[in-house]
Coordinates of C-alpha atoms in Angstrom, one line a residue:
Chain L
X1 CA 67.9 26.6 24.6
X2 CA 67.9 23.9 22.2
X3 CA 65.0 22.7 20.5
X4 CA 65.0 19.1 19.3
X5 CA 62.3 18.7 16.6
X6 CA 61.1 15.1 16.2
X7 CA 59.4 14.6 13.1
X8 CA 57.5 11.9 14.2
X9 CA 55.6 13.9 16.6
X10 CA 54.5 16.4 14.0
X11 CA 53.1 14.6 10.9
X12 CA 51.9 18.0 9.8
X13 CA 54.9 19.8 10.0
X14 CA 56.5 22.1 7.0
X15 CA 59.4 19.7 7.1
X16 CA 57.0 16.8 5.3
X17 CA 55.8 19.5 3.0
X18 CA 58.1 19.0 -0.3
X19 CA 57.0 20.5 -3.3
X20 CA 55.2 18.5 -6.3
X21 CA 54.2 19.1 -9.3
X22 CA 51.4 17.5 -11.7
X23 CA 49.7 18.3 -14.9
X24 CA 46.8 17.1 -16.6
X25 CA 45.7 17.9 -20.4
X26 CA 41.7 17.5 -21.3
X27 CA 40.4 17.9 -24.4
X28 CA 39.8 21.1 -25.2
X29 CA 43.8 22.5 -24.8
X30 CA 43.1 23.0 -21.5
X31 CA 46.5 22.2 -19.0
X32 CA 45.9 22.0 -15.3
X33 CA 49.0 22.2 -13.3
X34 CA 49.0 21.0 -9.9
X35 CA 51.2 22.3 -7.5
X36 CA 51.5 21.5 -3.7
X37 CA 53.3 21.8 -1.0
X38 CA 55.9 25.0 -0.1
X39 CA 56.7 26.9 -2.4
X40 CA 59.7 28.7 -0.8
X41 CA 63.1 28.4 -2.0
X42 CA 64.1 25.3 -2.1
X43 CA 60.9 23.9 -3.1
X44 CA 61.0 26.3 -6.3
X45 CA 63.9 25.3 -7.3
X46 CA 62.8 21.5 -7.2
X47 CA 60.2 22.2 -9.6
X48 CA 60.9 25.5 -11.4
X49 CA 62.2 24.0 -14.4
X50 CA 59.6 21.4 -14.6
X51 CA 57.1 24.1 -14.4
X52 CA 58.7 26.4 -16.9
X53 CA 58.4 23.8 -19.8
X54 CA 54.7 22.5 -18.9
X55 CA 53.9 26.3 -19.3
X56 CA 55.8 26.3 -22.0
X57 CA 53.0 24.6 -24.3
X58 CA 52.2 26.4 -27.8
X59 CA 48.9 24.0 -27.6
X60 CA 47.1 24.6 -24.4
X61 CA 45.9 26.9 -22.3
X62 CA 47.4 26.8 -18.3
X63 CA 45.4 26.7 -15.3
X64 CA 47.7 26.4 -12.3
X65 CA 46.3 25.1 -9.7
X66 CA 47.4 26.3 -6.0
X67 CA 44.5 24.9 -3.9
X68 CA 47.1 22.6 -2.4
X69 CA 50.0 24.7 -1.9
X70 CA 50.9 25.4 2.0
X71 CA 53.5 28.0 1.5
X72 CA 54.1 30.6 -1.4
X73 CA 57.1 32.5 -1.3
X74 CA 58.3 35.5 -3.6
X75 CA 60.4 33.5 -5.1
X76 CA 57.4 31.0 -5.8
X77 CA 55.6 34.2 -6.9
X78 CA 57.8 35.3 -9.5
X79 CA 58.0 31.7 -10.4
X80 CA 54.3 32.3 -11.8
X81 CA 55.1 35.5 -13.3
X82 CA 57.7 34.7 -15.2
X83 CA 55.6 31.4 -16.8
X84 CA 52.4 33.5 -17.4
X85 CA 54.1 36.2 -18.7
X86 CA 56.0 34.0 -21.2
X87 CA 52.6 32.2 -22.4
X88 CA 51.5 35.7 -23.0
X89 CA 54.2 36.5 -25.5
X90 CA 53.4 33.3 -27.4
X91 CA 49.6 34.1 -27.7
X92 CA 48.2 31.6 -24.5
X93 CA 46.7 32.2 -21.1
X94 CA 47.9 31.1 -17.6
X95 CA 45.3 31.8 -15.2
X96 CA 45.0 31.0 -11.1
X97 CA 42.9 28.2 -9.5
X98 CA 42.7 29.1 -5.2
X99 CA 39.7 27.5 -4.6
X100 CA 39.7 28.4 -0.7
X101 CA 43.3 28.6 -0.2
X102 CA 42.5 31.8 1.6
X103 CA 46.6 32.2 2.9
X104 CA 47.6 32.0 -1.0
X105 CA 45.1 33.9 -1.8
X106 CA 45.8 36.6 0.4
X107 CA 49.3 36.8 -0.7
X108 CA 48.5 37.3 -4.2
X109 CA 46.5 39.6 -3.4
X110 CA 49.2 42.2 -1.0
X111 CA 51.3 41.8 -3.7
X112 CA 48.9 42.7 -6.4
X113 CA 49.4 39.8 -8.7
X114 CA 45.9 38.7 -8.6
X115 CA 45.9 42.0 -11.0
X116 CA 48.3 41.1 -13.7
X117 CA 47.6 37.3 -13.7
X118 CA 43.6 36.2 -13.5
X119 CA 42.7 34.8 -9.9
X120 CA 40.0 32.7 -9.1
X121 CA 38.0 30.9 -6.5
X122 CA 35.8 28.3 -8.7
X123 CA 37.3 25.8 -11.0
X124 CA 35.1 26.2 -13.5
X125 CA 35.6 29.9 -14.1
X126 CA 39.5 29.4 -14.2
X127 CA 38.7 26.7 -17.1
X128 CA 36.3 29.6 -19.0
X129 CA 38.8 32.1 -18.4
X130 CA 41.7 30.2 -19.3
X131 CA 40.5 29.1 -22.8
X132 CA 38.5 32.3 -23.6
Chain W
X1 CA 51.2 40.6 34.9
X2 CA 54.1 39.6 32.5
X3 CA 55.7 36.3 31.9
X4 CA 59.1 35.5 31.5
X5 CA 60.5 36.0 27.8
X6 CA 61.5 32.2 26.4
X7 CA 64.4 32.4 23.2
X8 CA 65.8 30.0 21.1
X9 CA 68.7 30.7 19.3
X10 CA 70.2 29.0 15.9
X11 CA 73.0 29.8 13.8
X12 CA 72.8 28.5 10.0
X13 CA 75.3 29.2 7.1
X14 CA 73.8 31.2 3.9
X15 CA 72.8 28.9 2.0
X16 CA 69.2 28.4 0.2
X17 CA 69.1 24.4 1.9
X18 CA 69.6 26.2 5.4
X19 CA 66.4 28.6 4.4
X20 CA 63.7 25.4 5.3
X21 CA 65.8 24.1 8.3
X22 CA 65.3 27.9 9.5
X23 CA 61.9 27.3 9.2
X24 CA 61.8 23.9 10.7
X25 CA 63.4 25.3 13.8
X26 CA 60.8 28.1 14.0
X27 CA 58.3 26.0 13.9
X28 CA 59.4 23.4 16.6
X29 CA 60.3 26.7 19.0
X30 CA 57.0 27.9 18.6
X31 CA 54.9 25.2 19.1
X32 CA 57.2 24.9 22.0
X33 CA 55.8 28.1 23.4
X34 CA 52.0 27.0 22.1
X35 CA 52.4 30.1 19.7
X36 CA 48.8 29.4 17.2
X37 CA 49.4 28.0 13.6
X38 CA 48.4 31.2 12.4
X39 CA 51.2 33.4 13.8
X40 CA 53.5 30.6 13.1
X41 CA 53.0 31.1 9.4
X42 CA 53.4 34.9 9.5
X43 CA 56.5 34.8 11.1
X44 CA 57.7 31.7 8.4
X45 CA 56.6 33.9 6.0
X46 CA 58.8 37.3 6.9
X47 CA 61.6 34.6 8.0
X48 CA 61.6 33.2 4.7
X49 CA 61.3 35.9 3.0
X50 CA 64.2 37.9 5.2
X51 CA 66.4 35.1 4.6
X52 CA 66.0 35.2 0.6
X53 CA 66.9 38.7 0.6
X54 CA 70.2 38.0 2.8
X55 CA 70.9 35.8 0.2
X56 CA 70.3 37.5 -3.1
X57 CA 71.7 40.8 -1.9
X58 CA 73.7 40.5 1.2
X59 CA 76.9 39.8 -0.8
X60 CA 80.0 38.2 -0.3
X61 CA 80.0 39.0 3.4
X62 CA 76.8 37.1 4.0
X63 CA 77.7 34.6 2.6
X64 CA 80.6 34.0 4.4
X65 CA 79.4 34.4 7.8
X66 CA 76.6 32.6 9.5
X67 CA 73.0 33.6 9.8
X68 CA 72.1 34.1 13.5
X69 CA 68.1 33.5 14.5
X70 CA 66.8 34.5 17.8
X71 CA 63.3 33.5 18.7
X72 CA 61.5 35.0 21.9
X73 CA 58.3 34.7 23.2
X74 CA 56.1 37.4 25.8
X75 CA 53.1 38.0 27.4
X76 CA 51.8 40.8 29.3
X77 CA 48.6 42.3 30.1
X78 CA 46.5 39.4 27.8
X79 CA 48.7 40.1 24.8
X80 CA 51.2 38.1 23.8
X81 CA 53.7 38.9 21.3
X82 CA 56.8 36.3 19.2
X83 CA 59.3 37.7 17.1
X84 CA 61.9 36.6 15.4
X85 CA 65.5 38.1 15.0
X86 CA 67.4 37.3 11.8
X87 CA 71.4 38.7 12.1
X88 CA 73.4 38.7 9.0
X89 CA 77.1 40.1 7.9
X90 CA 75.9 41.1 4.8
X91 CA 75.6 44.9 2.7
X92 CA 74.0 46.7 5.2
X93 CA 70.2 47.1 4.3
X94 CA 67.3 48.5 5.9
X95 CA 64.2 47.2 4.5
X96 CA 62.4 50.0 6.6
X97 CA 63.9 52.5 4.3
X98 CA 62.8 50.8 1.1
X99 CA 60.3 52.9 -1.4
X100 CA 58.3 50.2 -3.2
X101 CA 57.1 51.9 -6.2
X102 CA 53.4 51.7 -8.2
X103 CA 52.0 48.8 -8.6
X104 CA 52.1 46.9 -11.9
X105 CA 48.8 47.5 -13.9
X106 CA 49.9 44.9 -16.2
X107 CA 52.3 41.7 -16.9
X108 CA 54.3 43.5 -19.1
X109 CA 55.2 46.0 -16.2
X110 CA 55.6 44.1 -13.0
X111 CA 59.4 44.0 -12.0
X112 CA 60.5 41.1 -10.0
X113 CA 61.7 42.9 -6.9
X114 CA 60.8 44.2 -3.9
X115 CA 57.7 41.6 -3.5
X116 CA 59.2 39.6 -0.4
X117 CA 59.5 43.6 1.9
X118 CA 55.9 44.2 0.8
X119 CA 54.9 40.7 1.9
X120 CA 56.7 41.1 4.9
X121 CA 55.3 44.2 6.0
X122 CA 51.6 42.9 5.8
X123 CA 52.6 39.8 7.6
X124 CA 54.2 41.5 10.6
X125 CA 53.3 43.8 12.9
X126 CA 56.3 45.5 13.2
X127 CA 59.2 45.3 11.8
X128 CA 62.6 46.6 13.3
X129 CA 66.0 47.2 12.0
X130 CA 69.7 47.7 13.4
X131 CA 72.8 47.8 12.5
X132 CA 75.3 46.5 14.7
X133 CA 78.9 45.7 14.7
X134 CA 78.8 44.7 10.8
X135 CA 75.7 43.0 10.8
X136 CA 72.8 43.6 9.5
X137 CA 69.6 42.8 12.5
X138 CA 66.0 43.0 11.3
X139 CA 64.0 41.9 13.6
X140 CA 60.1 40.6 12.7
X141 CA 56.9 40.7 15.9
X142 CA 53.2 39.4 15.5
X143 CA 50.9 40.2 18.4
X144 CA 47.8 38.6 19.5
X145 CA 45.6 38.3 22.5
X146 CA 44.0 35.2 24.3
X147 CA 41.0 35.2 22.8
X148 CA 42.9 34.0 19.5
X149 CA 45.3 31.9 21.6
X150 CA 42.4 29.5 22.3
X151 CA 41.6 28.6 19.3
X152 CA 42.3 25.3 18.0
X153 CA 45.7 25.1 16.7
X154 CA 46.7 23.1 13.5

């Protein structure tokens, strides 16, 4: 059986869903990084490098924010290891903003990363935790 | 009483651009079938994730070859189950048999592998491997009944 796949008949489907990246800097050191979309291999890969070096900052602090992700892959998951653990070598803090992106959520949670990089639910705590 | 079983077959070459056509064709099957967004995404999840590890550790020989997806559909009794097939020609592997070992307590200790079988295994309600004439076939199934199949899809 062959399965045609119009686009047009499925706005939402995972096929629209690149991945993006954003960042915003406040005053107090803080970095928000925004990522949405699918985080799977190919969208990783579009932003990985982009994502390394705004994590990469010896002056803020990191808050990445998933609320907007649709997909999160291992490869998306050690993406975020690999950049929190490197601002922890230089003396910073990445933490996680879900908001109620319960399927991200979940995943970090099976594979136990919501134990090794802070997790949370409400904006504002991310922002405390992140710059304490 | 049972229905009939409806597949879908697609072959894609190993290749990480292939990985989100795999998962566009998954997704167009199932909503074919009126399989609910939720058990969509936990079979997109174990495909994905199958299909990385073909990929990173499947070799040569996977590379080489293609990548053959089956995608069935059945019902019987009230439940109804979808799975998805993913055949490759790579190292023989049998996720089943993989030991994950303790978890990290700390960023310092968590090692990079072995997250996309745990993932799997919570996503899936079974898992099944073979291997067959030089290829590698694991084999992913969610269930659910028709209470959850009338819920509003996404």
């Amino acid at each position: 059986m062959i399965v045609a796949f119009n686009l047009r008949e499925h706005p939402d489907s995972m096929a629209n869903d690149a991945a993006t990246i954003l960042y915003e800097d406040n005053d107090d050191n803080l970095r928000t990084i925004s990522l949405a979309g699918r985080l799977d291999i190919q969208g990783t890969e579009a932003i990985g490098n982009k994502f390394a070096i705004l994590s990469a900052s010896d002056k803020h602090r990191i808050v990445v924010d998933l609320t907007a992700l649709d997909f999160l892959a291992s490869i998306g998951i050690r993406s975020l290891v690999s950049n929190a653990k490197a601002q922890q070598q230089r003396g910073g803090r990445l933490v996680l903003f879900v908001g109620d992106n319960a399927a991200v959520a979940k995943v970090l949670k099976t594979t136990g990363i919501d134990t090794v990089i802070p997790m949370f639910a409400d904006a504002a705590e991310a922002r405390k935790a992140a710059l304490a | 009483m049972a229905s009939a079983e409806r597949v879908a077959e697609l072959s894609i070459q190993a290749d990480t651009a292939e990985v989100r056509r795999a998962s566009q064709w998954l997704e167009a099957a199932a909503l074919q079938q009126r399989v609910p967004a939720e058990q969509i995404a936990r079979l997109d999840l174990c495909l994905n994730e199958a299909l990385a590890n073909t990929l990173a550790h499947g070799g040569p020989s996977a590379r080489l070859s293609e990548v053959l997806l089956h995608f069935r559909v059945h019902q019987e009794s009230g439940v109804h189950e979808a799975a998805v097939t993913v055949s490759d020609a790579g190292i023989a592997f049998d996720p089943l048999a993989y030991q994950p070992g303790p978890r990290a307590d700390s960023l310092e200790e968590i090692e990079p592998g072995g997250l996309g079988l745990i993932m799997m295994r919570e996503a899936a309600d079974d898992l099944g491997y073979l291997r067959s004439e030089g290829r590698n076939l694991l084999t992913v199934t969610v269930r659910w009944d028709e209470a959850a199949e009338s819920r509003p899809q996404a």
